[in-house]
Coordinates of C-alpha atoms in Angstrom, one line a residue:
M199 CA 302.9 210.7 41.1
L200 CA 301.5 207.9 40.8
R201 CA 298.6 210.2 41.1
S202 CA 295.8 209.6 38.6
R203 CA 293.0 211.9 39.6
V204 CA 289.5 211.1 40.6
K205 CA 286.7 213.5 41.3
G206 CA 287.5 214.3 44.9
G207 CA 291.2 214.8 44.6
G208 CA 292.4 211.3 44.9
S209 CA 294.2 208.9 42.6
P210 CA 292.3 205.6 42.2
R211 CA 294.0 202.4 41.6
A212 CA 292.5 199.1 40.5
A213 CA 292.4 196.5 43.3
G214 CA 295.8 194.7 43.5
S215 CA 299.1 194.7 45.2
P216 CA 300.6 198.1 46.0
E217 CA 304.1 198.9 44.7
K218 CA 307.0 197.2 46.6
F219 CA 310.1 198.4 44.6
D220 CA 313.2 200.2 45.6
Q221 CA 314.7 203.2 43.7
N222 CA 316.6 200.9 41.3
G223 CA 313.4 199.1 40.2
K224 CA 314.2 196.0 42.2
V225 CA 311.8 194.2 44.4
L226 CA 311.6 195.7 47.8
T227 CA 311.1 192.8 50.2
E228 CA 309.0 193.1 53.3
E229 CA 312.1 193.0 55.5
M230 CA 313.8 195.8 53.5
R231 CA 310.6 197.8 53.5
V232 CA 310.3 197.6 57.3
L233 CA 313.9 198.7 57.6
Q234 CA 313.3 201.7 55.3
M235 CA 310.2 202.6 57.3
K236 CA 312.3 202.6 60.5
R237 CA 314.8 204.9 58.8
L238 CA 312.0 207.2 57.7
H239 CA 310.7 207.4 61.2
R240 CA 314.1 208.4 62.5
L241 CA 314.8 210.9 59.8
C242 CA 311.4 212.6 59.3
K243 CA 311.5 214.8 62.4
D244 CA 310.9 218.6 62.6
P245 CA 311.7 220.0 59.1
A246 CA 313.2 223.1 60.7
K247 CA 316.0 221.0 62.3
R248 CA 317.0 219.0 59.2
N249 CA 320.5 219.5 57.8
E250 CA 321.5 218.6 54.2
G251 CA 322.8 215.2 55.3
T252 CA 319.4 214.3 56.7
V253 CA 317.7 215.6 53.6
T254 CA 320.0 213.5 51.4
K255 CA 319.2 210.4 53.4
L256 CA 315.4 211.2 53.2
V257 CA 315.7 211.4 49.4
E258 CA 317.2 207.9 49.4
V259 CA 314.5 206.5 51.7
T260 CA 311.5 208.1 50.1
C261 CA 312.7 207.0 46.6
A262 CA 313.1 203.4 47.9
L263 CA 309.6 203.4 49.5
C264 CA 307.6 205.4 47.0
H265 CA 307.3 205.6 43.2
F266 CA 306.0 209.2 43.6
F267 CA 309.4 210.5 44.6
R268 CA 311.3 208.4 42.1
T269 CA 309.5 210.1 39.2
M270 CA 310.6 213.6 40.4
P271 CA 313.6 215.5 39.1
T272 CA 316.5 215.4 41.6
Q273 CA 316.0 219.0 42.6
L274 CA 312.4 218.5 43.5
Q275 CA 313.2 215.4 45.5
F276 CA 315.5 217.4 47.7
E277 CA 313.0 220.3 47.9
L278 CA 310.3 218.0 49.0
C279 CA 312.4 216.1 51.6
R280 CA 313.2 219.4 53.3
V281 CA 309.5 220.0 54.1
I282 CA 307.7 216.6 54.2
Q283 CA 306.2 215.5 57.5
L284 CA 305.1 212.0 58.5
E285 CA 301.6 211.5 59.8
R286 CA 300.1 208.3 61.2
F287 CA 296.4 207.2 61.1
S288 CA 294.6 204.3 62.6
K289 CA 291.6 202.3 61.5
N290 CA 288.5 204.4 60.8
D291 CA 290.4 207.7 61.1
I292 CA 289.3 210.5 58.8
V293 CA 292.1 212.3 57.0
F294 CA 289.8 215.0 55.7
K295 CA 286.1 215.4 54.9
Q296 CA 284.2 216.4 51.8
G297 CA 283.8 220.1 52.0
D298 CA 286.8 220.8 54.2
H299 CA 289.3 223.5 53.4
G300 CA 292.3 222.1 51.7
D301 CA 295.6 222.8 53.4
K302 CA 297.8 219.7 52.7
F303 CA 298.9 217.3 49.9
Y304 CA 299.5 213.7 50.9
V305 CA 301.5 210.7 49.6
I306 CA 300.9 207.2 51.0
V307 CA 304.0 205.4 52.2
Q308 CA 302.2 202.6 54.1
G309 CA 298.7 201.2 54.2
R310 CA 295.8 202.4 52.1
V311 CA 292.8 204.8 52.2
E312 CA 289.3 205.0 50.7
V313 CA 288.0 207.9 48.7
R314 CA 284.3 208.4 49.7
I315 CA 281.7 210.8 48.2
C316 CA 278.4 211.7 49.8
M317 CA 275.6 210.4 47.5
D318 CA 272.7 211.3 49.8
S319 CA 271.9 214.9 50.7
S320 CA 270.2 213.7 53.9
A321 CA 273.3 211.8 55.1
T322 CA 275.4 213.0 58.0
S323 CA 278.8 214.7 57.4
D324 CA 280.6 211.6 58.8
P325 CA 281.9 209.8 55.7
R326 CA 281.9 206.5 57.6
Q327 CA 278.2 206.5 57.8
A328 CA 275.5 205.4 55.4
G329 CA 275.0 207.7 52.3
H330 CA 278.8 207.9 51.6
N331 CA 280.0 205.6 48.9
T332 CA 283.6 204.4 48.3
V333 CA 284.6 205.4 44.7
A334 CA 288.3 204.5 44.9
W335 CA 291.1 202.8 46.9
L336 CA 294.5 204.4 47.2
H337 CA 297.6 202.4 48.1
R338 CA 301.3 202.9 48.9
G339 CA 302.8 205.3 46.2
D340 CA 299.5 207.0 45.5
S341 CA 298.9 210.7 46.3
F342 CA 295.8 212.7 47.0
G343 CA 294.6 216.2 48.0
E344 CA 296.1 218.3 45.2
L345 CA 292.8 219.4 43.5
A346 CA 291.6 221.5 46.5
L347 CA 295.0 223.2 46.6
I348 CA 295.2 223.9 42.9
K349 CA 291.7 225.2 42.7
N350 CA 291.6 226.8 46.1
A351 CA 288.3 225.1 46.7
P352 CA 286.8 222.8 49.3
R353 CA 287.6 219.1 49.3
T354 CA 285.3 217.2 46.9
A355 CA 285.6 213.9 48.6
S356 CA 286.4 212.4 52.0
I357 CA 289.5 210.2 52.7
V358 CA 289.0 207.5 55.3
V359 CA 291.5 204.9 56.6
P360 CA 290.0 201.4 56.5
S361 CA 293.0 199.5 57.7
S362 CA 294.6 199.3 61.1
K363 CA 297.6 201.5 60.2
T364 CA 298.3 204.0 57.5
E365 CA 301.2 206.4 57.2
V366 CA 301.4 209.3 54.8
L367 CA 303.9 212.1 54.0
S368 CA 302.2 215.5 54.0
I369 CA 303.2 218.7 52.4
H370 CA 301.6 222.0 53.5
K371 CA 299.8 224.1 50.9
E372 CA 302.5 226.8 50.9
D373 CA 305.2 224.3 50.1
F374 CA 303.0 222.6 47.5
E375 CA 302.5 225.8 45.7
R376 CA 306.2 226.6 45.8
I377 CA 307.5 223.2 44.8
L378 CA 304.8 221.2 43.0
V379 CA 302.2 223.6 41.5
G380 CA 304.2 223.7 38.2
L381 CA 303.7 219.9 37.9
Y382 CA 300.1 220.0 38.9
G383 CA 297.9 223.0 38.6
A384 CA 299.6 224.9 35.8
S385 CA 299.7 221.7 33.8
L386 CA 296.0 220.8 33.7
N387 CA 295.2 223.1 30.7
E388 CA 298.6 222.2 29.2
R389 CA 297.7 218.5 29.3
A390 CA 294.4 219.1 27.6
L391 CA 296.0 221.3 24.9
F392 CA 298.7 218.7 24.3
L393 CA 296.2 215.9 24.0
R394 CA 294.0 218.0 21.7
R395 CA 297.0 218.5 19.3
L396 CA 297.6 214.7 18.9
W397 CA 296.4 213.4 15.6
T398 CA 295.0 210.3 17.5
F399 CA 292.5 212.4 19.3
A400 CA 291.8 215.0 16.7
A401 CA 288.2 213.9 16.1
L402 CA 287.3 213.6 19.7
P403 CA 284.9 216.1 21.3
T404 CA 286.7 218.6 23.5
R405 CA 284.9 217.4 26.6
L406 CA 286.4 213.9 26.2
V407 CA 289.9 215.3 25.7
Q408 CA 289.5 217.3 28.8
Q409 CA 288.2 214.3 30.7
L410 CA 291.3 212.3 29.6
A411 CA 293.5 215.2 30.7
T412 CA 291.9 215.3 34.1
F413 CA 293.0 211.8 34.9
T414 CA 296.6 212.1 33.6
S415 CA 299.5 213.0 35.7
V416 CA 303.0 214.3 34.9
A417 CA 306.4 212.8 35.6
I418 CA 310.0 213.5 34.6
F419 CA 312.5 210.6 34.1
Q420 CA 316.2 210.7 33.7
T421 CA 318.3 209.4 30.8
G422 CA 318.5 205.6 30.8
A423 CA 315.1 205.0 32.6
L424 CA 313.6 201.7 31.3
F425 CA 309.9 201.0 31.0
D426 CA 308.7 197.4 30.8
T427 CA 305.6 197.7 28.7
E428 CA 304.6 194.1 29.4
K429 CA 304.4 194.6 33.2
D430 CA 303.7 198.3 33.6
N431 CA 300.1 199.4 34.3
R432 CA 300.3 202.9 32.8
L433 CA 299.8 204.5 29.4
Y434 CA 302.5 207.1 28.7
F435 CA 302.5 210.1 26.4
I436 CA 305.8 211.7 25.5
V437 CA 305.7 215.5 26.0
E438 CA 309.4 216.4 25.8
G439 CA 312.6 214.4 25.1
E440 CA 313.1 211.2 23.2
C441 CA 312.9 207.5 23.8
R442 CA 313.4 204.3 21.8
L443 CA 311.4 201.2 21.6
C444 CA 313.7 198.2 21.7
L445 CA 314.2 194.5 22.3
L446 CA 316.3 193.1 25.1
D447 CA 319.0 190.5 24.4
E448 CA 319.1 187.3 26.4
E449 CA 321.5 188.6 29.1
E450 CA 319.4 191.8 29.5
Q451 CA 316.2 189.8 29.7
Q452 CA 317.6 187.6 32.5
E453 CA 318.7 190.7 34.4
H454 CA 315.5 192.6 33.8
G455 CA 313.4 189.6 34.7
E456 CA 314.6 190.0 38.3
Q457 CA 313.5 193.6 38.4
T458 CA 310.1 195.2 38.7
G459 CA 307.6 195.7 36.0
V460 CA 307.2 199.4 36.4
V461 CA 310.2 201.6 35.8
V462 CA 313.9 200.9 36.2
E463 CA 315.6 204.1 37.1
A464 CA 319.2 205.2 37.9
Q465 CA 320.4 205.1 41.5
I466 CA 320.4 208.3 43.4
D467 CA 323.8 210.0 43.5
K468 CA 324.1 210.4 47.3
N469 CA 327.0 212.8 46.9
A470 CA 325.1 215.1 44.5
S471 CA 324.5 218.6 45.6
V472 CA 321.0 220.1 45.5
G473 CA 319.9 221.1 42.1
V474 CA 322.5 219.1 40.3
G475 CA 321.4 216.2 38.1
F476 CA 322.7 212.7 38.1
G477 CA 326.2 212.1 36.8
E478 CA 326.4 210.1 33.6
E479 CA 327.4 207.0 35.4
Q480 CA 324.3 207.3 37.6
Q481 CA 322.0 208.3 34.7
Q482 CA 322.1 205.1 32.8
K483 CA 323.9 201.7 32.5
K484 CA 327.1 201.9 30.7
K485 CA 326.7 200.5 27.2
P486 CA 329.2 199.2 24.8
D487 CA 330.2 201.5 21.9
S488 CA 328.1 199.5 19.5
D489 CA 325.0 200.4 21.4
V490 CA 325.5 204.2 21.4
G491 CA 322.8 206.1 19.7
F492 CA 319.2 205.4 18.8
Y493 CA 319.6 202.8 16.1
N494 CA 321.2 199.3 16.5
A495 CA 320.1 195.7 16.1
K496 CA 317.7 195.9 19.0
T497 CA 316.0 199.2 18.1
I498 CA 312.4 198.9 16.9
S499 CA 311.5 202.6 16.6
R500 CA 312.3 206.1 17.8
L501 CA 309.7 207.7 20.0
G502 CA 309.4 211.5 20.4
P503 CA 306.9 214.1 21.5
G504 CA 303.4 213.1 20.5
N505 CA 304.1 209.4 20.6
F506 CA 302.6 207.2 23.3
F507 CA 303.4 203.7 24.6
G508 CA 302.1 201.2 27.2
E509 CA 298.8 200.3 25.5
G510 CA 299.4 196.7 26.5
C511 CA 298.3 197.6 30.0
I512 CA 294.8 198.1 28.6
F513 CA 294.8 195.4 25.9
P514 CA 296.8 192.3 27.1
E515 CA 296.4 190.7 23.7
I516 CA 298.8 193.2 22.1
R517 CA 301.5 193.0 24.7
R518 CA 304.9 192.3 23.2
D519 CA 308.4 191.6 24.5
W520 CA 309.7 195.1 24.2
I521 CA 311.2 197.8 26.4
V522 CA 311.1 201.6 26.1
E523 CA 314.3 203.4 27.0
A524 CA 314.7 207.1 27.7
M525 CA 317.4 208.4 25.5
S526 CA 317.3 211.8 27.2
E527 CA 315.5 213.4 30.1
V528 CA 311.9 212.9 29.3
K529 CA 308.7 214.6 30.4
L530 CA 305.7 212.3 30.3
Y531 CA 302.0 212.4 30.9
F532 CA 300.6 209.1 32.1
I533 CA 297.3 207.6 33.1
S534 CA 296.8 204.3 35.1
R535 CA 295.0 201.3 33.7
G536 CA 292.4 201.6 36.4
D537 CA 291.6 205.2 35.4
I538 CA 291.4 204.3 31.8
L539 CA 289.0 201.5 32.3
N540 CA 286.9 203.1 35.0
N541 CA 286.9 206.8 34.2
V542 CA 287.6 207.3 30.5
D543 CA 284.9 207.3 27.8
K544 CA 284.7 204.1 25.7
R545 CA 285.2 206.2 22.5
V546 CA 288.6 207.2 23.7
I547 CA 289.5 203.6 24.6
D548 CA 288.4 202.4 21.2
I549 CA 290.6 205.0 19.5
I550 CA 293.6 204.0 21.6
K551 CA 293.0 200.3 20.8
H552 CA 292.7 200.9 17.1
E553 CA 296.1 202.7 17.0
A554 CA 297.7 200.1 19.3
E555 CA 296.6 197.2 17.0
F556 CA 297.9 199.1 14.0
K557 CA 301.3 199.6 15.7
A558 CA 301.5 196.0 16.9
T559 CA 300.8 194.7 13.4
Y560 CA 303.3 197.1 11.8
Y561 CA 306.1 196.2 14.2
D562 CA 305.4 192.4 14.0
G563 CA 305.6 192.6 10.2
R564 CA 308.7 194.9 10.2
F565 CA 310.7 192.4 12.2
D566 CA 309.4 189.3 10.5
G567 CA 308.0 187.7 13.6
R568 CA 311.1 188.2 15.8
M569 CA 308.9 189.8 18.5
V570 CA 307.1 186.8 19.9
Q571 CA 304.0 187.7 21.9
R572 CA 304.2 186.4 25.4
P573 CA 301.2 184.7 26.9
S574 CA 299.6 187.0 29.4
T575 CA 299.3 185.5 32.9
R576 CA 297.8 188.7 34.4
A577 CA 294.2 188.6 35.0
S578 CA 292.2 191.7 34.1
R579 CA 291.8 193.8 37.2

């Protein structure tokens, strides 16, 4: 979901390369991406005519192309792939206008769109004309349009296609309410309540907690999912389940170095029936007996509900060579680096930084300098 919200129902992302990773977290080359898009075109026909074989193939393709689908539980992946429809837009096309009735939810699989808001009451209704300002850019993997469906209200922003070709997967309102409303609308108040209960934000005014909740999204990851906190651009809050913060040995570092910097997830079990989770072999890499359990020579700390990780995406100076591993199925709230820096109050950022610096100092001291800080080569976006 990679779906950080913006006023207007979009999910802004800081300028940069869109995601290009397959469902296993490995780099999806341009040639592979083109082949997957061709498969998507062949498979994504009339939903009424799809059989279970086609749905299973669509799950594989959408997870390879789009992080949004990879973060979904297996059952929801299948439910969505029964109803998604592929829509194509050309340069300067308008997906919808500010004030329109909301009837669909969208996920970008190719290209990008601009989120535009009318800033001049005398401007025309055409968002491509003067008086409409661009407030965010959405890329492959981002989603938009959920707020109007959740609130049953008009669109609060316009979506315009600036590039020559953009393709999106759309989900009708009825299907959104049946499949996804539990992860979106019903969770807005839950997110605010969860954040309010965290000791970190106990002193914050309620409006700032609600602001932070508005820009967070929810995702569920399977056992064995790995989060590279050096390369990921999201801050995660653990809601349910348990993780561990750990170091990688040299062999794992070499293997992991060839993978993406976002999330490494288990491969989809193509033979799994609908509603059945991954088998143990698919859920996580097989580990030697000495690695079973939370605590071993590589474990830094146990992370449970109320803990958060990924602060290095905001503060590069505290990035460390560590990985977070899901030790059970985990439900996470997350917020993108772009949303934190552009939409979150400075007081919230300062609080997160203070705790992040404390944790970094604590872990550095605990392991007597074994965690060597890597020089950051990533420029601030």
